[in-house]
Structure formats: structure tokens, C-alpha cells
mmCIF file with all atom_site columns, C-alpha atoms in Angstrom:
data_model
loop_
_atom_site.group_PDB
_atom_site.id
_atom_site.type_symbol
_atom_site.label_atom_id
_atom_site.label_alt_id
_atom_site.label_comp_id
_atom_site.label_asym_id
_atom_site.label_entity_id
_atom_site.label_seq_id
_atom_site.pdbx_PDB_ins_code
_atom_site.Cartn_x
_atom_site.Cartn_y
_atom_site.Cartn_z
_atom_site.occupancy
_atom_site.B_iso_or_equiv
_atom_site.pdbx_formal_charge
_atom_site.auth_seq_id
_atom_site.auth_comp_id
_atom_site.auth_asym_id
_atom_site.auth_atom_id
_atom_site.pdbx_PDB_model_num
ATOM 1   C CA . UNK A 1 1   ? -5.586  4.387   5.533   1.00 76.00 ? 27  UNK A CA 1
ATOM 2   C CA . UNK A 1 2   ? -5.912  5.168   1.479   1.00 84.00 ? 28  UNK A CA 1
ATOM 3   C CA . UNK A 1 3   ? -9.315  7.115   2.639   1.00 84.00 ? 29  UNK A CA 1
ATOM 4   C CA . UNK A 1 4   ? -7.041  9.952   5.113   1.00 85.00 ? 30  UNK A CA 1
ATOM 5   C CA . UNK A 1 5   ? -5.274  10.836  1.762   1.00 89.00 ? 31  UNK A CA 1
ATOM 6   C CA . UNK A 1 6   ? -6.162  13.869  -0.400  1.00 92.00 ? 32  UNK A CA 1
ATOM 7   C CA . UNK A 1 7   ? -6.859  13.331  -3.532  1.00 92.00 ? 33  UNK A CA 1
ATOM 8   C CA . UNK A 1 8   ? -2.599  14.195  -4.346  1.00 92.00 ? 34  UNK A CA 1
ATOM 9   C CA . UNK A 1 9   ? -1.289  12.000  -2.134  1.00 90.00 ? 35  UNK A CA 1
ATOM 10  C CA . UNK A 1 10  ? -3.363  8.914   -2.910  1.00 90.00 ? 36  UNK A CA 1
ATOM 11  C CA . UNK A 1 11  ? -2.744  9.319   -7.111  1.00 91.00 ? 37  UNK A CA 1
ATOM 12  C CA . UNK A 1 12  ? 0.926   10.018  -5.977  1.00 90.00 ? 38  UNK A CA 1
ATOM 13  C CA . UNK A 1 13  ? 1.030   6.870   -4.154  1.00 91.00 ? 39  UNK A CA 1
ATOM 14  C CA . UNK A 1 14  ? -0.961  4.685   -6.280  1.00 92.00 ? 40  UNK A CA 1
ATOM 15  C CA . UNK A 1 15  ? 1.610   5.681   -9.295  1.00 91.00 ? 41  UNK A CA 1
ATOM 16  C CA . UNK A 1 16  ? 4.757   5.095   -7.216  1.00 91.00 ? 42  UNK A CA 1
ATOM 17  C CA . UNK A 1 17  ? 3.066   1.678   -5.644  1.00 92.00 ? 43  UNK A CA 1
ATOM 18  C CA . UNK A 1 18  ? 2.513   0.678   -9.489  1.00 90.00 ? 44  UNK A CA 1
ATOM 19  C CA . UNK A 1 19  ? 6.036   1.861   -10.714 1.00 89.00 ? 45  UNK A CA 1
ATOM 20  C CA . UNK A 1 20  ? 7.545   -0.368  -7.154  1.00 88.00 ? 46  UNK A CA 1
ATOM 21  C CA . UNK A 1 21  ? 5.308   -3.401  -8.332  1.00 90.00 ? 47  UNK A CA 1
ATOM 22  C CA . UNK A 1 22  ? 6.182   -3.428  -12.181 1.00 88.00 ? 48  UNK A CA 1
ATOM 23  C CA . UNK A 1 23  ? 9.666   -2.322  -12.472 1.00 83.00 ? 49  UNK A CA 1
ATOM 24  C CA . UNK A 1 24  ? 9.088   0.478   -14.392 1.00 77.00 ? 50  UNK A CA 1
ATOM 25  C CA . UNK A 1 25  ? 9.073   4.572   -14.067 1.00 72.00 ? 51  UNK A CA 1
ATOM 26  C CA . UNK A 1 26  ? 5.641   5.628   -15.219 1.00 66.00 ? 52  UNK A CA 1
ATOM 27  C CA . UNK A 1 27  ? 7.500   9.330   -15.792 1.00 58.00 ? 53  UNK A CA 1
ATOM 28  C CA . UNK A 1 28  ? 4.628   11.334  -13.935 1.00 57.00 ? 54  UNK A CA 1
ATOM 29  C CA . UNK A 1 29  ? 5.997   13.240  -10.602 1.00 55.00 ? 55  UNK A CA 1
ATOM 30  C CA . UNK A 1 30  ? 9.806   12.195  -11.393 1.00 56.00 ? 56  UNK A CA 1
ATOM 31  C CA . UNK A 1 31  ? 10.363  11.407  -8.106  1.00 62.00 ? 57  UNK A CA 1
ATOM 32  C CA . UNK A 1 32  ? 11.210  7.863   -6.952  1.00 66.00 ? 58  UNK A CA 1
ATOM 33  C CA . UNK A 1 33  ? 8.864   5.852   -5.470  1.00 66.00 ? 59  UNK A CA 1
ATOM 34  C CA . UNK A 1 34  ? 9.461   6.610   -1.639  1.00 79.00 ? 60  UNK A CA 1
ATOM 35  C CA . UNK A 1 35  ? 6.577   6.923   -0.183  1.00 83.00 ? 61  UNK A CA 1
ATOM 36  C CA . UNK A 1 36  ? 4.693   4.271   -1.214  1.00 87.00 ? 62  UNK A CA 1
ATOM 37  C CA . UNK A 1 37  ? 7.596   2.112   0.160   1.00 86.00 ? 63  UNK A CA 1
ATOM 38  C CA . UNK A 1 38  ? 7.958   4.008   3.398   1.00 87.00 ? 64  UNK A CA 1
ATOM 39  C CA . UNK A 1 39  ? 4.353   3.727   3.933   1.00 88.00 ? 65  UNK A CA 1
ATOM 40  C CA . UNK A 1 40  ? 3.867   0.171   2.940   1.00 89.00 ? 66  UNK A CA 1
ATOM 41  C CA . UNK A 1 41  ? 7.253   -1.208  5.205   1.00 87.00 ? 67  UNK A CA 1
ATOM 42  C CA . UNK A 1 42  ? 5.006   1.197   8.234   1.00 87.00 ? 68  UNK A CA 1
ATOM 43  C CA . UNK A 1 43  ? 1.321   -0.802  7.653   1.00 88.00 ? 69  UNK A CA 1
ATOM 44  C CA . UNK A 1 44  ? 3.626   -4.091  7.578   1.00 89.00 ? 70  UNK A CA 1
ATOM 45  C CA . UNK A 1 45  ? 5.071   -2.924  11.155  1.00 88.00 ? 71  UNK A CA 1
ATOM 46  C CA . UNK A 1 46  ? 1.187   -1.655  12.210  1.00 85.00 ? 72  UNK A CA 1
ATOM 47  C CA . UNK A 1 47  ? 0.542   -5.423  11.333  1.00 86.00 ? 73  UNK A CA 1
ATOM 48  C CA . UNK A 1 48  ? 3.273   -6.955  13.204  1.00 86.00 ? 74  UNK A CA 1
ATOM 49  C CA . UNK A 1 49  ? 6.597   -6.945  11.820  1.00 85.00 ? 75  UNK A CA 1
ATOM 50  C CA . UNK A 1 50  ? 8.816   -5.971  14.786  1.00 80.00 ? 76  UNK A CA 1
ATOM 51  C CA . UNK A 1 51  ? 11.118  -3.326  13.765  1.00 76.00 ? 77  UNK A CA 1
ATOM 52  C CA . UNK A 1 52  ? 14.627  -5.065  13.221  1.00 77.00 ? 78  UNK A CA 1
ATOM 53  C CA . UNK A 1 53  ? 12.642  -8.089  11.393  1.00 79.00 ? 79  UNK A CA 1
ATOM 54  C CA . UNK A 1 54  ? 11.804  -5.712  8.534   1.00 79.00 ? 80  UNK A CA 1
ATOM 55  C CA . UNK A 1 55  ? 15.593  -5.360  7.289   1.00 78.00 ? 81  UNK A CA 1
ATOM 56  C CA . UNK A 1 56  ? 15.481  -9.076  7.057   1.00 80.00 ? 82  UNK A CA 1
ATOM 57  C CA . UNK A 1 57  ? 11.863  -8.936  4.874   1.00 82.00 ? 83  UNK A CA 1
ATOM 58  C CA . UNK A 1 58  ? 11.717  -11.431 2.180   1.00 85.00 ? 84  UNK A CA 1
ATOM 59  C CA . UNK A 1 59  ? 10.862  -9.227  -1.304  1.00 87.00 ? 85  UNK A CA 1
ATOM 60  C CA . UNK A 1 60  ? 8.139   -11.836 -1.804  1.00 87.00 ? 86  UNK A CA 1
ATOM 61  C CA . UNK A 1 61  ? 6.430   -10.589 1.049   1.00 87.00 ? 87  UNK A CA 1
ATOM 62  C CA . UNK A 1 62  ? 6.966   -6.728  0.852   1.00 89.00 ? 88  UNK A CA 1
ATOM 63  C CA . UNK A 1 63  ? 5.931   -7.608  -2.830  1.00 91.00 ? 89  UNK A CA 1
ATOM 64  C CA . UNK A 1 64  ? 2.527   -8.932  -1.590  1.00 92.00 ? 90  UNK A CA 1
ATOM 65  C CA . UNK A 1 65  ? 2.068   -6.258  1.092   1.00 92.00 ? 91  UNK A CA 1
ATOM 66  C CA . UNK A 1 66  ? 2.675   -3.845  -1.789  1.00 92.00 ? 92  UNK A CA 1
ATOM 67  C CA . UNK A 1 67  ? 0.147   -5.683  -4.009  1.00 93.00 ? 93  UNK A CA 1
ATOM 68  C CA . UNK A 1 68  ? -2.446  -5.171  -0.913  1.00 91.00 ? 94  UNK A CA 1
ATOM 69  C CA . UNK A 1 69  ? -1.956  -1.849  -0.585  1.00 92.00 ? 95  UNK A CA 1
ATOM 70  C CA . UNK A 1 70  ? -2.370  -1.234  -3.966  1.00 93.00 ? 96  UNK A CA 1
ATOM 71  C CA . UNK A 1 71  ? -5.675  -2.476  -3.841  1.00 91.00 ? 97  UNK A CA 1
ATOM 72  C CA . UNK A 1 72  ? -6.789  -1.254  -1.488  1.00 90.00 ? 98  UNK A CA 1
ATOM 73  C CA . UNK A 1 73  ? -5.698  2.797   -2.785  1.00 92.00 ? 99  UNK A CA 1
ATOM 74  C CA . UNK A 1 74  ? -7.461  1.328   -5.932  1.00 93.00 ? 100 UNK A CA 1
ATOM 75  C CA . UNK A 1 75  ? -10.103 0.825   -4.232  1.00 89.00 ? 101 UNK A CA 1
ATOM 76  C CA . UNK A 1 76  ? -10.500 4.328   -2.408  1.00 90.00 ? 102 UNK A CA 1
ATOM 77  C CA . UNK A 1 77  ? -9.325  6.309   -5.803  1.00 93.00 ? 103 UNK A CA 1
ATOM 78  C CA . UNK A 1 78  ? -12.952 4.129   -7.395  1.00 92.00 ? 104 UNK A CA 1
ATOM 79  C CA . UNK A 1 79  ? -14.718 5.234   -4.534  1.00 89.00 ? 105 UNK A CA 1
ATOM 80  C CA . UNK A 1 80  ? -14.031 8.792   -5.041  1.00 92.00 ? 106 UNK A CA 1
ATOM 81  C CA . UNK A 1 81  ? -14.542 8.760   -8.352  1.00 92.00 ? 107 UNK A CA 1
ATOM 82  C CA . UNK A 1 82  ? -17.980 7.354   -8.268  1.00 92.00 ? 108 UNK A CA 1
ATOM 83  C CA . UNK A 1 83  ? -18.502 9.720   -5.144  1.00 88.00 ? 109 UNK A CA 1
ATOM 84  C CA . UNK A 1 84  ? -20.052 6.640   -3.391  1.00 80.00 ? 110 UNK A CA 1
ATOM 85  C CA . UNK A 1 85  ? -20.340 6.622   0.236   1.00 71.00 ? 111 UNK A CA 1
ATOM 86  C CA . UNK A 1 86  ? -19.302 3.677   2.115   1.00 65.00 ? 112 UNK A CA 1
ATOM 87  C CA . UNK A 1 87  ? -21.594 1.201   3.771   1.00 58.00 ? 113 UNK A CA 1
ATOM 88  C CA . UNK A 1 88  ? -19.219 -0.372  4.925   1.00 61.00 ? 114 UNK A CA 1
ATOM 89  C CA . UNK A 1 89  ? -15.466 0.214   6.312   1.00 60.00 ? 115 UNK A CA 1
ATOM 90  C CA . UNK A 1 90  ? -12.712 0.263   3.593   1.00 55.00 ? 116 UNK A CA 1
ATOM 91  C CA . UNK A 1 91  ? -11.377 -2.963  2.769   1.00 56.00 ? 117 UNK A CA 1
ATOM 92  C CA . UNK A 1 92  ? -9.358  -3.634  5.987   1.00 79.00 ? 118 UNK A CA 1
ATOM 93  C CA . UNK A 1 93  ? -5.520  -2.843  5.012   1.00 83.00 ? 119 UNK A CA 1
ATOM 94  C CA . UNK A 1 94  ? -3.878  -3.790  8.237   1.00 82.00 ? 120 UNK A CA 1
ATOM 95  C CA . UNK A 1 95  ? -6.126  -7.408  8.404   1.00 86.00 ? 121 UNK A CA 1
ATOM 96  C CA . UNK A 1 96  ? -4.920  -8.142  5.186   1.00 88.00 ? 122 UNK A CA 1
ATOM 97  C CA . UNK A 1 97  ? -1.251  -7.547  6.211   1.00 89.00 ? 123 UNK A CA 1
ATOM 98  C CA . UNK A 1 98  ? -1.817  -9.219  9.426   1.00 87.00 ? 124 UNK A CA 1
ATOM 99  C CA . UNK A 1 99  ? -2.736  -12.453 7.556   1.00 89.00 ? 125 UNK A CA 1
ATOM 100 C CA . UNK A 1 100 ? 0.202   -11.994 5.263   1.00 88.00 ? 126 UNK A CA 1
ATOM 101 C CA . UNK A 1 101 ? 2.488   -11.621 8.763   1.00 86.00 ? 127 UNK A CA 1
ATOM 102 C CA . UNK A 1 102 ? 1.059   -14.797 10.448  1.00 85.00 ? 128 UNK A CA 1
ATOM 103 C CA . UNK A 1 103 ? 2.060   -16.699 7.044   1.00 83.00 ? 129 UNK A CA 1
ATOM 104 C CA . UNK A 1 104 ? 5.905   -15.709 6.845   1.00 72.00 ? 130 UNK A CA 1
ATOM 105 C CA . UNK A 1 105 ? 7.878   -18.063 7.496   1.00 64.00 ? 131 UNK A CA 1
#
């Protein structure tokens, strides 16, 4: 998913995903972080999360499906930077979030 950003989008959500994940407004766009929180609460339904089950998400586990993301838009924003082709797929976002699904209590 981080890879069908432009290079905008994924900086814009990398800074909102790090101002969600430390508390804190890193002052760059301004805006508040809604993307990254729209987006993330979508992979987490992608992965499994029925709809109505997302109100009643546990901020531990939005906090680690945040933390996943973010590595994996860490990941792509490297990627690009080093202009490396892949050899293999990106790390696998919705897997990751599946696994963090099936361990929810």
C-alpha cells in the first residue's frame, strides 16, 4: 500500500503516523493527523476487523497497527530514497495486521 503513494502523500502520512504514535505535533503540514488514522482503521478492516468491531478497538491494538504501518511507509520512503528496486514484494502490510487481528482478544 505505502508503494501506490506519491512521494506527498507517503511523507504526509509518515509525519502524521509519527505525530499519532508519539503524542506530539511535529508542526510540518498543520493539519491533524487524519489520514494516517483513516487509512490505518481501513488496512485493519482489509485485515479483518468487521466494521462495527472497530468502534470497540482497543488503543493497544490500533497503536500496534499504527506502529506496522509505520514501518512499513518507512520502509517504502528508504526504498525510494536509495532508488532500489524490489526483489521482492513490500513487506506485507495487511499479513502483518492479519496476525495482529487473529491475536485480539
Amino acid at each position: 500500500m505505502p508503494s501506490a503513494l506519491t512521494d506527498q502523500q507517503l511523507l504526509l502520512v509518515a509525519d502524521q503516523l509519527r505525530d499519532l504514535l508519539t503524542g506530539e505535533v511535529s508542526g510540518g503540514v498543520g493539519c491533524p493527523p487524519k489520514a494516517a488514522l483513516s487509512v490505518t482503521l481501513l488496512l485493519l478492516s482489509k485485515a479483518g476487523i468487521p466494521g462495527k468491531a472497530l468502534t470497540d478497538l482497543a488503543m493497544a491494538t490500533l497503536h500496534e497497527a499504527m506502529t506496522i504501518f509505520c514501518i512499513n511507509v518507512d520502509h517504502e520512503i528508504v526504498s525510494r530514497m536509495l532508488q532500489r528496486r524490489r526483489v521482492e514484494k513490500e513487506p506485507n502490510l495487511v499479513q502483518g495486521l492479519r496476525e495482529l487481528v487473529r491475536q485480539r482478544p
